[in-house]
Amino acid sequence: MKRDIIESAEVIVCSPGRNFVTVKITTKAGYIGYGDATLNGRELAVAAYLEHYLCPLLEGRSVFQTEDIWNYFYKGAYWRKGPVTMTAIGAIDMALWDLKGKILETPVYNLLGGKSRSKMLTYTHANGKNLEDTLKRVEELKKASFEAIRVQCGIPGIEKAYGIGEKGIYEPAIKGNKPFEESWSTPKYLNFIPSVFEEVRKEFGEDLHLLHDSHHRLTPTEAARLAKDLEPYHLFWLEDVTPAEHQESFAQIKQKSVTPLAVGEVFNTIHDAHHLISNQSIDYIRMTVSHGGGITPMLKIAHFAEPYHIKTGCHGPSDISPIALAACLHVDTAINNFGIQEYMGYSETTEEAFPHEYYFENGHLHLTEAPGLGVDFNETFARKFEYEKAYLPINRLEDGTMFNW
Ligand code: GCO
Ligand code: MG
């Protein structure tokens, strides 16, 4: 029996710790590969795309044909791009690479160029309600060996600012039938944030890598002001300063400041980023394997960015499953222009649902020699937790105007 011929492809939607959509592809010889199709707050749209349109077309195909299968789904749909489509294609692509590795008995990175490094620099989040809280959290993360920390802080005068969770893992999607409403004031934010970084540097010195996420909220002019104001604190990067629909905006910001810029977590294809990359208007491309259409295109994007001095910084929030995180780590391991990997961590329930080989130690994520992606799916356990609708928040200015979240 040919080891690589697909027998079936199935979609599993459940909520072990939070909502996840998982693709399971089984070959006729009994090999199983997994892919992550989670798109936070829009999970069922991706599940339906997979169930109705992609999964039924896989039977009889060879798992080795990742390039042809990817193009069959991308070009073959006629309707290209978009987060739903690309997350669905990405999950299948991931599962196919997982299968290739398992059949060939080798980690996926060996099929992508081999080991370029033995460990990946990793950043996580310090989200304090106020300055004191933020400093405490940075201290804790430093003790937990993190060398790179994304610093967010509640803003005086803004009741519900972005990125500030209660204790433990920050989870932006909230269960219920209506999105939660946050509020925003750009002047209050711009006046306050530089003082946070001043204090963090005062307390912890120059050694820590510091990152910050503006979550798509500034105009290019406001972004340039923030980037300049933060220059004395030598950020590793300033992320998503302005909504990325206008790739030209980043060139304006870049001309005015030497604070490194990162963008791309909401991008789905190279077409969202090709001007940013070829004009060298960013420093880090943040696309992630699941929402960027899989390992196949991510590798091409990383290779395209390399000669332009642009490094990767894959999105790694808790709303992509450990399968997608592992897929990022395999790409991170193989490419030359790896920059950093985001890692928010997972709840105990999520960890139990997705037993994995990758591990965090001394500020870095590590992979092992395990074949495939090195993540299992404890399906019986995971299915005990039923999907519950959850929305990402929406955001309004203080006068009620709808704004970017
Ligand atoms: C990040 C992100 C996330 C997103 C989330 C949306 O930099 O990690 O901005 O926190 O908001 O992934 O689902
Ligand atoms: Mg972000």
Coordinates of C-alpha atoms and ligand atoms in Angstrom, one line a residue:
M1 CA 0.0 0.0 0.0
K2 CA 1.4 3.4 -0.9
R3 CA 2.2 5.3 2.3
D4 CA 1.5 8.7 1.0
I5 CA -2.0 8.4 -0.5
I6 CA -4.7 10.3 1.4
E7 CA -7.8 8.4 2.6
S8 CA -9.7 11.1 4.4
A9 CA -9.6 14.6 5.8
E10 CA -11.7 15.7 8.7
V11 CA -12.3 19.0 10.6
I12 CA -12.6 19.0 14.4
V13 CA -14.0 22.1 16.1
C14 CA -13.8 22.2 19.9
S15 CA -12.8 24.3 22.8
P16 CA -10.0 22.7 25.0
G17 CA -9.0 25.9 26.9
R18 CA -10.3 28.1 24.0
N19 CA -11.8 27.5 20.6
F20 CA -9.6 25.7 18.1
V21 CA -10.3 24.2 14.6
T22 CA -8.1 21.2 13.8
V23 CA -7.7 19.4 10.5
K24 CA -6.8 15.7 10.6
I25 CA -5.6 14.0 7.4
T26 CA -5.3 10.2 7.4
T27 CA -3.4 8.2 4.7
K28 CA -4.4 4.8 3.4
A29 CA -1.5 3.3 5.3
G30 CA -2.7 4.9 8.6
Y31 CA -0.4 7.9 8.9
I32 CA -2.1 10.9 10.5
G33 CA -1.2 14.6 10.0
Y34 CA -2.6 17.6 11.8
G35 CA -3.1 21.2 10.8
D36 CA -4.4 24.3 12.7
A37 CA -7.3 26.2 11.1
T38 CA -8.1 28.5 14.0
L39 CA -9.1 32.1 13.0
N40 CA -10.0 33.8 16.2
G41 CA -13.7 34.9 16.4
R42 CA -14.5 33.5 12.9
E43 CA -13.8 29.8 13.5
L44 CA -16.9 28.3 11.9
A45 CA -16.4 30.1 8.6
V46 CA -13.0 28.4 8.1
A47 CA -14.4 25.0 9.3
A48 CA -17.3 25.3 6.7
Y49 CA -14.8 26.2 3.9
L50 CA -12.8 23.1 4.8
E51 CA -15.6 20.7 5.3
H52 CA -17.6 21.7 2.2
Y53 CA -14.9 22.6 -0.3
L54 CA -11.3 21.5 0.4
C55 CA -11.4 18.2 2.5
P56 CA -13.6 16.3 -0.1
L57 CA -11.0 16.9 -2.8
L58 CA -8.1 15.4 -1.0
E59 CA -8.9 11.7 -1.2
G60 CA -6.4 9.9 -3.5
R61 CA -3.9 12.7 -3.6
S62 CA -0.2 12.2 -2.5
V63 CA 0.8 14.1 0.6
F64 CA 4.2 14.8 -1.0
Q65 CA 2.5 17.1 -3.6
T66 CA 2.3 20.1 -1.3
E67 CA 3.1 22.6 -4.1
D68 CA 0.5 21.3 -6.5
I69 CA -2.2 20.8 -3.8
W70 CA -1.6 24.4 -2.5
N71 CA -2.0 25.8 -6.0
Y72 CA -5.0 23.6 -6.7
F73 CA -6.8 25.2 -3.8
Y74 CA -5.4 28.8 -4.2
K75 CA -5.6 29.2 -8.0
G76 CA -8.4 26.6 -8.3
A77 CA -10.9 28.6 -6.2
Y78 CA -10.8 31.5 -8.6
W79 CA -11.7 33.7 -5.5
R80 CA -8.3 34.2 -4.0
K81 CA -6.9 35.4 -0.7
G82 CA -8.6 36.5 2.5
P83 CA -8.2 35.2 6.0
V84 CA -10.9 32.5 5.8
T85 CA -9.6 31.0 2.5
M86 CA -6.0 31.2 3.4
T87 CA -6.4 29.8 7.0
A88 CA -8.2 26.8 5.5
I89 CA -5.5 26.2 2.8
G90 CA -2.9 26.8 5.5
A91 CA -4.3 24.1 7.8
I92 CA -4.2 21.5 5.0
D93 CA -0.7 22.5 4.0
M94 CA 0.5 22.1 7.6
A95 CA -1.0 18.7 7.9
L96 CA 0.6 17.6 4.6
W97 CA 4.0 18.7 5.8
D98 CA 3.4 16.9 9.1
L99 CA 2.6 13.7 7.1
K100 CA 5.7 14.1 4.9
G101 CA 7.9 14.3 7.9
K102 CA 6.2 11.3 9.6
I103 CA 6.4 9.1 6.5
L104 CA 10.1 10.0 5.9
E105 CA 10.8 9.8 9.7
T106 CA 12.3 13.2 9.9
P107 CA 11.4 16.6 11.5
V108 CA 9.7 19.0 9.0
Y109 CA 12.6 21.5 9.2
N110 CA 14.9 18.9 7.5
L111 CA 12.6 19.1 4.5
L112 CA 12.7 22.9 4.5
G113 CA 16.5 23.4 4.3
G114 CA 17.6 21.8 7.5
K115 CA 18.7 23.2 10.8
S116 CA 20.0 26.8 10.5
R117 CA 19.9 27.3 14.3
S118 CA 19.5 25.2 17.4
K119 CA 17.0 27.4 19.3
M120 CA 14.7 30.3 18.7
L121 CA 14.7 33.6 20.5
T122 CA 11.3 34.0 22.0
Y123 CA 9.2 36.9 23.3
T124 CA 6.2 37.0 25.5
H125 CA 3.8 39.6 26.9
A126 CA 3.9 41.8 30.0
N127 CA 0.5 43.4 30.2
G128 CA 0.0 45.5 33.3
K129 CA -3.1 47.5 34.3
N130 CA -0.7 50.3 35.3
L131 CA 3.0 51.1 35.4
E132 CA 3.6 49.3 38.7
D133 CA 1.9 46.2 37.5
T134 CA 3.7 46.3 34.2
L135 CA 7.1 46.6 35.9
K136 CA 6.2 43.7 38.2
R137 CA 5.3 41.5 35.3
V138 CA 8.5 42.3 33.4
E139 CA 10.4 41.3 36.5
E140 CA 8.6 38.0 36.7
L141 CA 9.1 37.2 33.0
K142 CA 12.8 38.1 33.3
K143 CA 13.0 35.6 36.2
A144 CA 11.3 33.1 34.0
S145 CA 14.3 33.5 31.7
F146 CA 12.7 35.6 28.9
E147 CA 15.2 37.8 27.1
A148 CA 12.6 39.6 25.0
I149 CA 9.4 41.0 26.4
R150 CA 6.5 42.8 24.7
V151 CA 5.5 45.6 27.1
Q152 CA 1.9 46.9 27.1
C153 CA 0.3 49.0 29.9
G154 CA -3.1 50.4 30.9
I155 CA -3.3 54.0 29.8
P156 CA -4.4 56.6 32.4
G157 CA -7.8 57.9 31.4
I158 CA -8.7 55.0 29.1
E159 CA -11.0 52.6 30.8
K160 CA -10.5 49.5 28.7
A161 CA -7.3 49.7 26.7
Y162 CA -5.9 47.0 24.3
G163 CA -3.9 44.1 25.5
I164 CA -4.5 44.2 29.2
G165 CA -5.7 41.0 30.7
E166 CA -6.4 39.8 34.1
K167 CA -3.9 37.4 35.7
G168 CA -2.5 34.6 33.6
I169 CA -2.8 34.3 29.8
Y170 CA -4.3 37.2 28.0
E171 CA -7.2 36.1 25.9
P172 CA -8.8 38.7 23.6
A173 CA -11.8 36.7 22.4
I174 CA -14.7 36.8 24.8
K175 CA -17.5 34.2 24.9
G176 CA -20.9 35.4 24.2
N177 CA -23.2 36.6 21.4
K178 CA -21.9 40.2 21.1
P179 CA -18.4 41.7 21.0
F180 CA -17.0 43.3 24.1
E181 CA -16.4 47.1 23.6
E182 CA -13.1 48.7 24.4
S183 CA -12.3 52.4 24.2
W184 CA -9.5 54.5 22.9
S185 CA -7.8 57.9 22.9
T186 CA -4.7 58.3 20.7
P187 CA -3.5 61.5 22.5
K188 CA -3.6 59.9 25.9
Y189 CA -1.8 56.8 24.5
L190 CA 0.9 58.9 22.8
N191 CA 1.5 61.1 25.8
F192 CA 1.9 58.1 28.2
I193 CA 3.7 55.2 26.5
P194 CA 7.2 56.7 26.2
S195 CA 7.3 57.1 30.0
V196 CA 6.6 53.4 30.4
F197 CA 9.6 52.5 28.4
E198 CA 11.7 55.1 30.2
E199 CA 10.8 53.4 33.5
V200 CA 11.4 49.8 32.2
R201 CA 14.9 50.8 30.9
K202 CA 15.6 52.6 34.2
E203 CA 14.7 49.5 36.2
F204 CA 16.0 46.7 34.0
G205 CA 18.9 48.3 32.0
E206 CA 19.7 47.9 28.3
D207 CA 20.0 44.1 28.1
L208 CA 16.4 43.1 27.7
H209 CA 14.9 43.2 24.2
L210 CA 11.7 45.3 24.5
L211 CA 8.8 45.2 22.0
H212 CA 5.5 47.1 21.8
D213 CA 2.3 46.6 19.8
S214 CA 0.2 49.7 18.8
H215 CA -2.5 47.3 17.3
H216 CA -3.2 49.2 14.1
R217 CA -4.4 52.5 15.9
L218 CA -2.2 55.3 14.6
T219 CA -2.0 57.4 11.5
P220 CA 1.4 57.4 9.8
T221 CA 2.2 60.9 11.3
E222 CA 1.2 59.7 14.8
A223 CA 3.2 56.5 14.3
A224 CA 6.3 58.5 13.3
R225 CA 5.9 60.6 16.5
L226 CA 5.8 57.5 18.6
A227 CA 8.6 55.8 16.8
K228 CA 10.8 58.9 17.4
D229 CA 9.7 59.3 21.0
L230 CA 10.7 55.7 21.7
E231 CA 14.1 55.9 20.0
P232 CA 16.1 56.5 23.3
Y233 CA 14.8 53.1 24.6
H234 CA 16.1 51.0 21.7
L235 CA 13.1 48.8 21.0
F236 CA 13.5 45.5 19.3
W237 CA 10.4 46.5 17.4
L238 CA 7.4 48.6 17.3
E239 CA 4.5 46.6 15.9
D240 CA 1.4 47.3 13.8
V241 CA 1.7 51.1 14.2
T242 CA -0.8 51.8 11.5
P243 CA -3.4 49.7 9.7
A244 CA -1.5 47.9 7.0
E245 CA -3.9 48.2 4.1
H246 CA -1.7 51.1 2.9
Q247 CA 1.8 49.6 2.4
E248 CA 3.1 53.1 1.4
S249 CA 2.4 54.4 5.0
F250 CA 5.4 52.4 6.3
A251 CA 7.9 54.1 4.0
Q252 CA 6.8 57.5 5.5
I253 CA 7.3 56.3 9.1
K254 CA 10.6 54.6 8.3
Q255 CA 12.1 57.8 6.8
K256 CA 11.4 59.6 10.1
S257 CA 12.8 57.2 12.7
V258 CA 15.2 54.4 13.4
T259 CA 12.9 52.4 15.7
P260 CA 12.5 49.0 13.9
L261 CA 9.0 48.3 12.5
A262 CA 7.1 45.0 12.5
V263 CA 3.9 44.3 10.7
G264 CA 2.0 41.4 9.2
E265 CA 0.0 39.3 11.7
V266 CA -3.2 40.0 9.7
F267 CA -1.6 39.4 6.3
N268 CA -2.7 36.4 4.3
T269 CA -0.5 36.4 1.2
I270 CA 2.7 37.8 -0.2
H271 CA 0.6 40.4 -2.0
D272 CA -0.1 42.1 1.3
A273 CA 3.6 42.6 1.9
H274 CA 5.5 42.7 -1.3
H275 CA 5.9 46.5 -1.5
L276 CA 6.8 46.6 2.2
I277 CA 9.5 44.1 1.7
S278 CA 11.0 45.2 -1.6
N279 CA 10.9 48.9 -0.5
Q280 CA 12.5 47.9 2.8
S281 CA 9.9 49.9 4.7
I282 CA 9.8 47.4 7.6
D283 CA 12.3 45.4 9.6
Y284 CA 10.3 42.3 10.5
I285 CA 7.5 40.5 8.7
R286 CA 5.0 39.0 11.2
M287 CA 3.0 36.7 9.0
T288 CA 2.2 33.4 10.6
V289 CA 2.0 29.9 9.1
S290 CA -1.7 29.3 9.7
H291 CA -3.2 32.7 8.6
G292 CA -0.6 33.1 5.9
G293 CA -1.7 30.0 4.0
G294 CA 0.7 27.3 5.4
I295 CA 4.4 26.4 5.4
T296 CA 4.6 26.3 1.6
P297 CA 4.0 30.1 1.1
M298 CA 5.7 31.1 4.4
L299 CA 8.9 29.7 3.2
K300 CA 8.7 31.6 0.0
I301 CA 7.9 34.8 1.8
A302 CA 10.9 34.4 4.2
H303 CA 13.2 33.7 1.3
F304 CA 11.8 36.7 -0.6
A305 CA 12.5 39.0 2.5
E306 CA 16.0 37.7 3.1
P307 CA 17.9 39.8 0.5
Y308 CA 16.1 42.9 1.7
H309 CA 17.5 42.6 5.3
I310 CA 14.0 41.8 6.6
K311 CA 13.7 39.1 9.3
T312 CA 10.8 37.1 10.4
G313 CA 8.8 37.5 13.7
C314 CA 6.0 35.0 13.3
H315 CA 2.7 35.8 15.1
G316 CA 2.4 33.3 17.9
P317 CA -0.6 34.2 20.1
S318 CA -2.6 31.7 22.2
D319 CA -5.3 31.8 19.5
I320 CA -3.2 29.7 17.1
S321 CA -3.0 26.1 18.4
P322 CA 0.3 24.4 19.3
I323 CA 0.2 22.8 15.9
A324 CA 0.6 26.2 14.2
L325 CA 3.1 27.3 16.7
A326 CA 5.2 24.2 15.9
A327 CA 4.8 24.8 12.2
C328 CA 6.3 28.3 12.8
L329 CA 9.1 26.9 14.7
H330 CA 10.0 24.5 11.9
V331 CA 10.1 27.4 9.4
D332 CA 12.1 29.5 12.0
T333 CA 14.6 26.7 12.3
A334 CA 15.2 26.3 8.6
I335 CA 15.4 29.8 7.3
N336 CA 18.5 32.1 7.5
N337 CA 16.6 35.4 8.3
F338 CA 14.8 34.3 11.4
G339 CA 14.3 37.2 13.8
I340 CA 12.2 36.2 16.8
Q341 CA 9.2 34.0 17.7
E342 CA 6.2 35.2 19.6
Y343 CA 5.0 32.8 22.3
M344 CA 2.1 33.6 24.7
G345 CA 1.8 30.2 26.2
Y346 CA -1.3 28.1 26.7
S347 CA -3.7 27.0 29.4
E348 CA -3.3 23.6 31.0
T349 CA -6.3 22.3 29.1
T350 CA -4.9 23.3 25.8
E351 CA -1.5 21.8 26.7
E352 CA -3.3 18.5 27.5
A353 CA -5.2 18.5 24.2
F354 CA -2.1 19.1 22.1
P355 CA 0.9 17.2 23.6
H356 CA 4.0 18.6 21.9
E357 CA 7.7 18.1 21.5
Y358 CA 8.8 21.7 21.4
Y359 CA 9.8 23.2 24.7
F360 CA 10.8 26.6 26.2
E361 CA 14.1 26.9 28.0
N362 CA 16.4 29.9 28.8
G363 CA 14.5 32.4 26.8
H364 CA 14.3 30.2 23.7
L365 CA 11.9 27.7 22.1
H366 CA 13.5 24.5 21.0
L367 CA 12.6 21.7 18.7
T368 CA 13.6 18.0 19.0
E369 CA 14.3 15.3 16.4
A370 CA 10.7 14.1 16.5
P371 CA 9.3 13.4 13.0
G372 CA 6.8 15.7 11.4
L373 CA 5.7 18.8 13.3
G374 CA 6.0 17.0 16.7
V375 CA 2.5 17.8 17.9
D376 CA -0.1 15.3 18.7
F377 CA -3.8 15.8 19.2
N378 CA -5.6 14.2 22.1
E379 CA -8.9 14.1 20.3
T380 CA -11.0 12.3 22.8
F381 CA -10.0 14.7 25.5
A382 CA -10.4 17.8 23.3
R383 CA -13.8 16.9 22.1
K384 CA -15.1 17.0 25.6
F385 CA -14.9 20.8 25.4
E386 CA -17.6 22.0 23.1
Y387 CA -17.2 25.0 20.8
E388 CA -18.7 28.2 22.3
K389 CA -19.0 31.3 20.2
A390 CA -16.5 34.1 21.1
Y391 CA -15.9 37.4 19.5
L392 CA -12.8 39.6 19.5
P393 CA -13.5 43.1 21.0
I394 CA -14.5 46.1 19.0
N395 CA -13.1 49.5 19.8
R396 CA -14.6 53.0 19.9
L397 CA -13.2 56.5 20.4
E398 CA -14.3 58.3 23.5
D399 CA -17.1 60.1 21.6
G400 CA -18.4 56.7 20.3
T401 CA -16.8 56.6 16.8
M402 CA -16.0 53.1 15.7
F403 CA -12.3 52.7 15.5
N404 CA -9.7 50.0 14.8
W405 CA -9.3 47.3 17.4
Ligands
GCO1 C1 -0.2 39.9 19.0 C2 -1.6 40.2 18.6 C3 -2.7 39.4 19.2 C4 -3.9 39.6 18.4 C5 -4.8 38.3 18.5 C6 -6.1 38.4 17.7 O1 0.7 40.7 18.7 O2 0.0 38.8 19.6 O3 -1.8 41.5 18.3 O4 -2.8 39.6 20.6 O5 -4.7 40.6 18.9 O6 -4.0 37.3 18.0 O7 -6.7 37.2 17.7
MG2 MG 0.1 42.2 17.4

